[in-house]
GROMACS .gro file of C-alpha atoms in nm:
model
  254
    1UNK     CA    1  13.140   2.974 -10.547
    2UNK     CA    2  12.884   2.806 -10.319
    3UNK     CA    3  13.030   2.647 -10.008
    4UNK     CA    4  12.975   2.274  -9.966
    5UNK     CA    5  12.766   2.189  -9.662
    6UNK     CA    6  12.898   1.892  -9.465
    7UNK     CA    7  12.717   1.690  -9.201
    8UNK     CA    8  12.896   1.444  -8.974
    9UNK     CA    9  12.791   1.171  -8.731
   10UNK     CA   10  12.962   1.150  -8.395
   11UNK     CA   11  13.147   0.827  -8.325
   12UNK     CA   12  13.311   0.687  -8.010
   13UNK     CA   13  13.643   0.797  -8.160
   14UNK     CA   14  13.539   1.158  -8.232
   15UNK     CA   15  13.304   1.218  -7.937
   16UNK     CA   16  13.568   1.371  -7.709
   17UNK     CA   17  13.684   1.628  -7.966
   18UNK     CA   18  13.361   1.741  -8.133
   19UNK     CA   19  13.129   2.008  -7.993
   20UNK     CA   20  12.774   1.903  -7.902
   21UNK     CA   21  12.596   2.197  -8.068
   22UNK     CA   22  12.369   2.322  -7.787
   23UNK     CA   23  12.641   2.465  -7.562
   24UNK     CA   24  12.956   2.534  -7.764
   25UNK     CA   25  13.266   2.595  -7.556
   26UNK     CA   26  13.617   2.617  -7.698
   27UNK     CA   27  13.823   2.640  -7.379
   28UNK     CA   28  13.636   2.604  -7.052
   29UNK     CA   29  13.467   2.269  -6.995
   30UNK     CA   30  13.097   2.287  -6.918
   31UNK     CA   31  12.962   2.029  -6.669
   32UNK     CA   32  12.643   1.976  -6.870
   33UNK     CA   33  12.842   1.903  -7.183
   34UNK     CA   34  13.070   1.659  -7.006
   35UNK     CA   35  12.770   1.481  -6.850
   36UNK     CA   36  12.614   1.456  -7.196
   37UNK     CA   37  12.936   1.316  -7.341
   38UNK     CA   38  12.938   1.041  -7.078
   39UNK     CA   39  12.572   0.961  -7.144
   40UNK     CA   40  12.626   0.963  -7.519
   41UNK     CA   41  12.934   0.742  -7.502
   42UNK     CA   42  12.715   0.454  -7.385
   43UNK     CA   43  12.426   0.533  -7.619
   44UNK     CA   44  12.638   0.532  -7.936
   45UNK     CA   45  12.705   0.163  -7.870
   46UNK     CA   46  12.329   0.104  -7.882
   47UNK     CA   47  12.270   0.254  -8.226
   48UNK     CA   48  12.210   0.615  -8.112
   49UNK     CA   49  12.284   0.866  -8.389
   50UNK     CA   50  12.404   1.222  -8.329
   51UNK     CA   51  12.435   1.398  -8.663
   52UNK     CA   52  12.530   1.764  -8.694
   53UNK     CA   53  12.641   2.031  -8.934
   54UNK     CA   54  13.020   2.039  -8.937
   55UNK     CA   55  13.038   2.401  -8.824
   56UNK     CA   56  13.029   2.582  -8.490
   57UNK     CA   57  12.653   2.621  -8.477
   58UNK     CA   58  12.348   2.436  -8.345
   59UNK     CA   59  12.219   2.225  -8.634
   60UNK     CA   60  12.165   1.866  -8.530
   61UNK     CA   61  11.946   1.559  -8.499
   62UNK     CA   62  11.956   1.283  -8.238
   63UNK     CA   63  11.769   0.957  -8.272
   64UNK     CA   64  11.790   0.599  -8.151
   65UNK     CA   65  11.621   0.261  -8.191
   66UNK     CA   66  11.294   0.296  -8.001
   67UNK     CA   67  11.367  -0.016  -7.799
   68UNK     CA   68  11.677   0.158  -7.661
   69UNK     CA   69  11.535   0.512  -7.639
   70UNK     CA   70  11.504   0.657  -7.287
   71UNK     CA   71  11.138   0.747  -7.323
   72UNK     CA   72  10.813   0.582  -7.205
   73UNK     CA   73  10.718   0.483  -7.559
   74UNK     CA   74  10.682   0.129  -7.690
   75UNK     CA   75  10.678  -0.013  -8.040
   76UNK     CA   76  10.863  -0.260  -8.253
   77UNK     CA   77  11.135  -0.172  -8.500
   78UNK     CA   78  11.098   0.208  -8.489
   79UNK     CA   79  11.346   0.491  -8.461
   80UNK     CA   80  11.276   0.762  -8.201
   81UNK     CA   81  11.387   1.123  -8.258
   82UNK     CA   82  11.493   1.293  -7.935
   83UNK     CA   83  11.586   1.625  -8.088
   84UNK     CA   84  11.588   1.794  -8.428
   85UNK     CA   85  11.716   2.145  -8.383
   86UNK     CA   86  11.828   2.430  -8.607
   87UNK     CA   87  11.937   2.750  -8.433
   88UNK     CA   88  11.767   3.071  -8.543
   89UNK     CA   89  12.062   3.218  -8.731
   90UNK     CA   90  12.104   2.893  -8.926
   91UNK     CA   91  11.744   2.864  -9.043
   92UNK     CA   92  11.618   2.904  -9.401
   93UNK     CA   93  11.896   2.689  -9.544
   94UNK     CA   94  11.703   2.362  -9.553
   95UNK     CA   95  11.918   2.203  -9.281
   96UNK     CA   96  11.621   2.070  -9.084
   97UNK     CA   97  11.480   1.906  -9.396
   98UNK     CA   98  11.817   1.748  -9.479
   99UNK     CA   99  11.855   1.607  -9.128
  100UNK     CA  100  11.504   1.463  -9.115
  101UNK     CA  101  11.540   1.316  -9.463
  102UNK     CA  102  11.865   1.153  -9.351
  103UNK     CA  103  11.687   0.993  -9.054
  104UNK     CA  104  11.401   0.868  -9.274
  105UNK     CA  105  11.646   0.727  -9.527
  106UNK     CA  106  11.835   0.556  -9.245
  107UNK     CA  107  11.511   0.402  -9.118
  108UNK     CA  108  11.433   0.265  -9.463
  109UNK     CA  109  11.788   0.135  -9.511
  110UNK     CA  110  11.767  -0.051  -9.179
  111UNK     CA  111  11.426  -0.196  -9.266
  112UNK     CA  112  11.260  -0.008  -8.981
  113UNK     CA  113  10.884   0.011  -8.941
  114UNK     CA  114  10.893   0.388  -8.906
  115UNK     CA  115  11.010   0.693  -8.714
  116UNK     CA  116  10.842   0.867  -8.418
  117UNK     CA  117  10.892   1.157  -8.180
  118UNK     CA  118  10.722   1.348  -7.898
  119UNK     CA  119  10.500   1.639  -7.997
  120UNK     CA  120  10.207   1.838  -7.865
  121UNK     CA  121   9.870   1.956  -7.990
  122UNK     CA  122   9.980   2.308  -7.892
  123UNK     CA  123  10.346   2.357  -7.983
  124UNK     CA  124  10.583   2.339  -7.684
  125UNK     CA  125  10.928   2.489  -7.648
  126UNK     CA  126  11.209   2.234  -7.677
  127UNK     CA  127  11.000   2.001  -7.896
  128UNK     CA  128  11.042   1.965  -8.273
  129UNK     CA  129  10.782   2.158  -8.470
  130UNK     CA  130  10.470   1.949  -8.523
  131UNK     CA  131  10.382   2.146  -8.836
  132UNK     CA  132  10.727   2.076  -8.982
  133UNK     CA  133  10.720   1.698  -8.944
  134UNK     CA  134  10.359   1.676  -9.063
  135UNK     CA  135  10.485   1.794  -9.404
  136UNK     CA  136  10.676   1.466  -9.425
  137UNK     CA  137  10.371   1.256  -9.339
  138UNK     CA  138  10.398   1.227  -8.961
  139UNK     CA  139  10.063   1.177  -8.790
  140UNK     CA  140   9.938   1.162  -8.433
  141UNK     CA  141   9.923   0.795  -8.332
  142UNK     CA  142   9.873   0.835  -7.957
  143UNK     CA  143   9.800   1.118  -7.715
  144UNK     CA  144   9.759   1.207  -7.349
  145UNK     CA  145   9.457   1.385  -7.208
  146UNK     CA  146   9.661   1.702  -7.152
  147UNK     CA  147   9.764   1.746  -7.514
  148UNK     CA  148  10.096   1.570  -7.560
  149UNK     CA  149  10.113   1.356  -7.872
  150UNK     CA  150  10.320   1.077  -8.018
  151UNK     CA  151  10.386   1.162  -8.380
  152UNK     CA  152  10.489   0.886  -8.618
  153UNK     CA  153  10.560   0.817  -8.982
  154UNK     CA  154  10.478   0.452  -9.036
  155UNK     CA  155  10.646   0.264  -9.320
  156UNK     CA  156  10.454  -0.062  -9.277
  157UNK     CA  157  10.122   0.028  -9.117
  158UNK     CA  158  10.226  -0.044  -8.756
  159UNK     CA  159  10.233   0.229  -8.492
  160UNK     CA  160  10.410   0.286  -8.159
  161UNK     CA  161  10.233   0.405  -7.842
  162UNK     CA  162  10.288   0.564  -7.504
  163UNK     CA  163  10.322   0.320  -7.215
  164UNK     CA  164  10.018   0.298  -6.985
  165UNK     CA  165  10.222   0.454  -6.705
  166UNK     CA  166  10.314   0.752  -6.925
  167UNK     CA  167   9.947   0.833  -6.977
  168UNK     CA  168   9.889   0.849  -6.601
  169UNK     CA  169  10.056   1.192  -6.583
  170UNK     CA  170  10.032   1.183  -6.204
  171UNK     CA  171  10.226   1.074  -5.895
  172UNK     CA  172  10.134   1.043  -5.524
  173UNK     CA  173  10.386   1.305  -5.409
  174UNK     CA  174  10.252   1.660  -5.379
  175UNK     CA  175  10.575   1.860  -5.367
  176UNK     CA  176  10.756   1.990  -5.673
  177UNK     CA  177  10.916   1.684  -5.835
  178UNK     CA  178  11.144   1.680  -6.138
  179UNK     CA  179  11.255   1.376  -6.335
  180UNK     CA  180  11.561   1.424  -6.556
  181UNK     CA  181  11.844   1.245  -6.732
  182UNK     CA  182  12.169   1.368  -6.888
  183UNK     CA  183  12.057   1.361  -7.251
  184UNK     CA  184  12.059   1.742  -7.285
  185UNK     CA  185  12.362   1.963  -7.203
  186UNK     CA  186  12.134   2.229  -7.050
  187UNK     CA  187  11.989   1.999  -6.784
  188UNK     CA  188  12.253   2.041  -6.515
  189UNK     CA  189  12.220   2.419  -6.545
  190UNK     CA  190  11.845   2.400  -6.494
  191UNK     CA  191  11.875   2.160  -6.200
  192UNK     CA  192  12.113   2.402  -6.029
  193UNK     CA  193  11.890   2.701  -6.112
  194UNK     CA  194  11.572   2.542  -5.975
  195UNK     CA  195  11.752   2.398  -5.673
  196UNK     CA  196  11.898   2.738  -5.577
  197UNK     CA  197  11.564   2.913  -5.618
  198UNK     CA  198  11.378   2.654  -5.413
  199UNK     CA  199  11.635   2.676  -5.134
  200UNK     CA  200  11.609   3.055  -5.130
  201UNK     CA  201  11.226   3.050  -5.123
  202UNK     CA  202  11.201   2.747  -4.893
  203UNK     CA  203  11.010   2.546  -5.156
  204UNK     CA  204  11.025   2.166  -5.109
  205UNK     CA  205  11.158   1.999  -5.423
  206UNK     CA  206  11.267   1.649  -5.520
  207UNK     CA  207  11.496   1.572  -5.814
  208UNK     CA  208  11.485   1.221  -5.957
  209UNK     CA  209  11.772   1.129  -6.185
  210UNK     CA  210  11.673   0.872  -6.448
  211UNK     CA  211  11.978   0.650  -6.472
  212UNK     CA  212  11.866   0.347  -6.673
  213UNK     CA  213  11.660   0.255  -6.976
  214UNK     CA  214  11.425   0.056  -6.754
  215UNK     CA  215  11.358   0.359  -6.534
  216UNK     CA  216  11.286   0.574  -6.839
  217UNK     CA  217  11.042   0.323  -6.989
  218UNK     CA  218  10.852   0.307  -6.657
  219UNK     CA  219  10.812   0.682  -6.601
  220UNK     CA  220  10.465   0.806  -6.495
  221UNK     CA  221  10.450   1.075  -6.765
  222UNK     CA  222  10.564   1.174  -7.111
  223UNK     CA  223  10.937   1.241  -7.109
  224UNK     CA  224  11.208   1.343  -7.353
  225UNK     CA  225  11.479   1.415  -7.094
  226UNK     CA  226  11.290   1.625  -6.833
  227UNK     CA  227  10.948   1.616  -6.666
  228UNK     CA  228  10.795   1.837  -6.395
  229UNK     CA  229  10.520   1.749  -6.143
  230UNK     CA  230  10.350   1.970  -5.886
  231UNK     CA  231  10.077   1.868  -5.641
  232UNK     CA  232  10.084   1.523  -5.795
  233UNK     CA  233  10.003   1.642  -6.147
  234UNK     CA  234  10.229   1.652  -6.452
  235UNK     CA  235  10.315   2.007  -6.561
  236UNK     CA  236  10.560   2.016  -6.849
  237UNK     CA  237  10.850   1.861  -7.039
  238UNK     CA  238  11.001   2.207  -7.084
  239UNK     CA  239  11.324   2.290  -6.906
  240UNK     CA  240  11.230   2.543  -6.638
  241UNK     CA  241  11.329   2.903  -6.598
  242UNK     CA  242  11.229   3.090  -6.281
  243UNK     CA  243  10.926   3.276  -6.425
  244UNK     CA  244  10.782   2.948  -6.555
  245UNK     CA  245  10.845   2.778  -6.223
  246UNK     CA  246  10.668   3.060  -6.039
  247UNK     CA  247  10.367   3.032  -6.268
  248UNK     CA  248  10.342   2.658  -6.199
  249UNK     CA  249  10.360   2.714  -5.823
  250UNK     CA  250  10.107   2.997  -5.840
  251UNK     CA  251   9.856   2.786  -6.036
  252UNK     CA  252   9.887   2.515  -5.776
  253UNK     CA  253   9.784   2.752  -5.495
  254UNK     CA  254   9.448   2.831  -5.653
   0.00000   0.00000   0.00000
């Protein structure tokens, strides 16, 4: 007999007891998870949706009204998808399709103008597959010179866009600079990893915590929850590991 697949949405009442998919701990509390819970507790009040498969695995979607989404994207009456993720062992069951279809149905039920998300001309780690969402009718509606794209499915002909500051992709500071918020449970791990490496190698680094919606909307680059600059130029939205960090620093020395 085929097992019934159940999806659930987190609520303020269930947030403390449900796992957050990406880092699943049963006993020991993880600081990144707890930081995400605190961030999410405020976002749920603003219409943020965290929907997941009701099993101990990473199958989930997160989206929010674009006006309240912590990204430098503007548009009226859209939903913004932060993350649509299906872990490798859970693929080939149609879960990603079900989650995206749920979001699109929710947008239509709310009378939204459409749904959008961050993508890239060349697929980037940590971003939803461009090829996957294009099957549902998503198209590139805005782009930066370095290949990041705003993908959108418009339901009424209107389109969202990156803020002018996001397209700048540059800052005056020359040292390694990382903008981040607490939207992803892995972020605190990566901050600690990069910080320890930079201290060991005597590499100047500045971490800038994005703490408000206003700060996020005014960022000088594309951003989903993390953004890296070096020598004044935007590098990536990918969470860093040490080999990637070393490649960025090495390119900058040329």
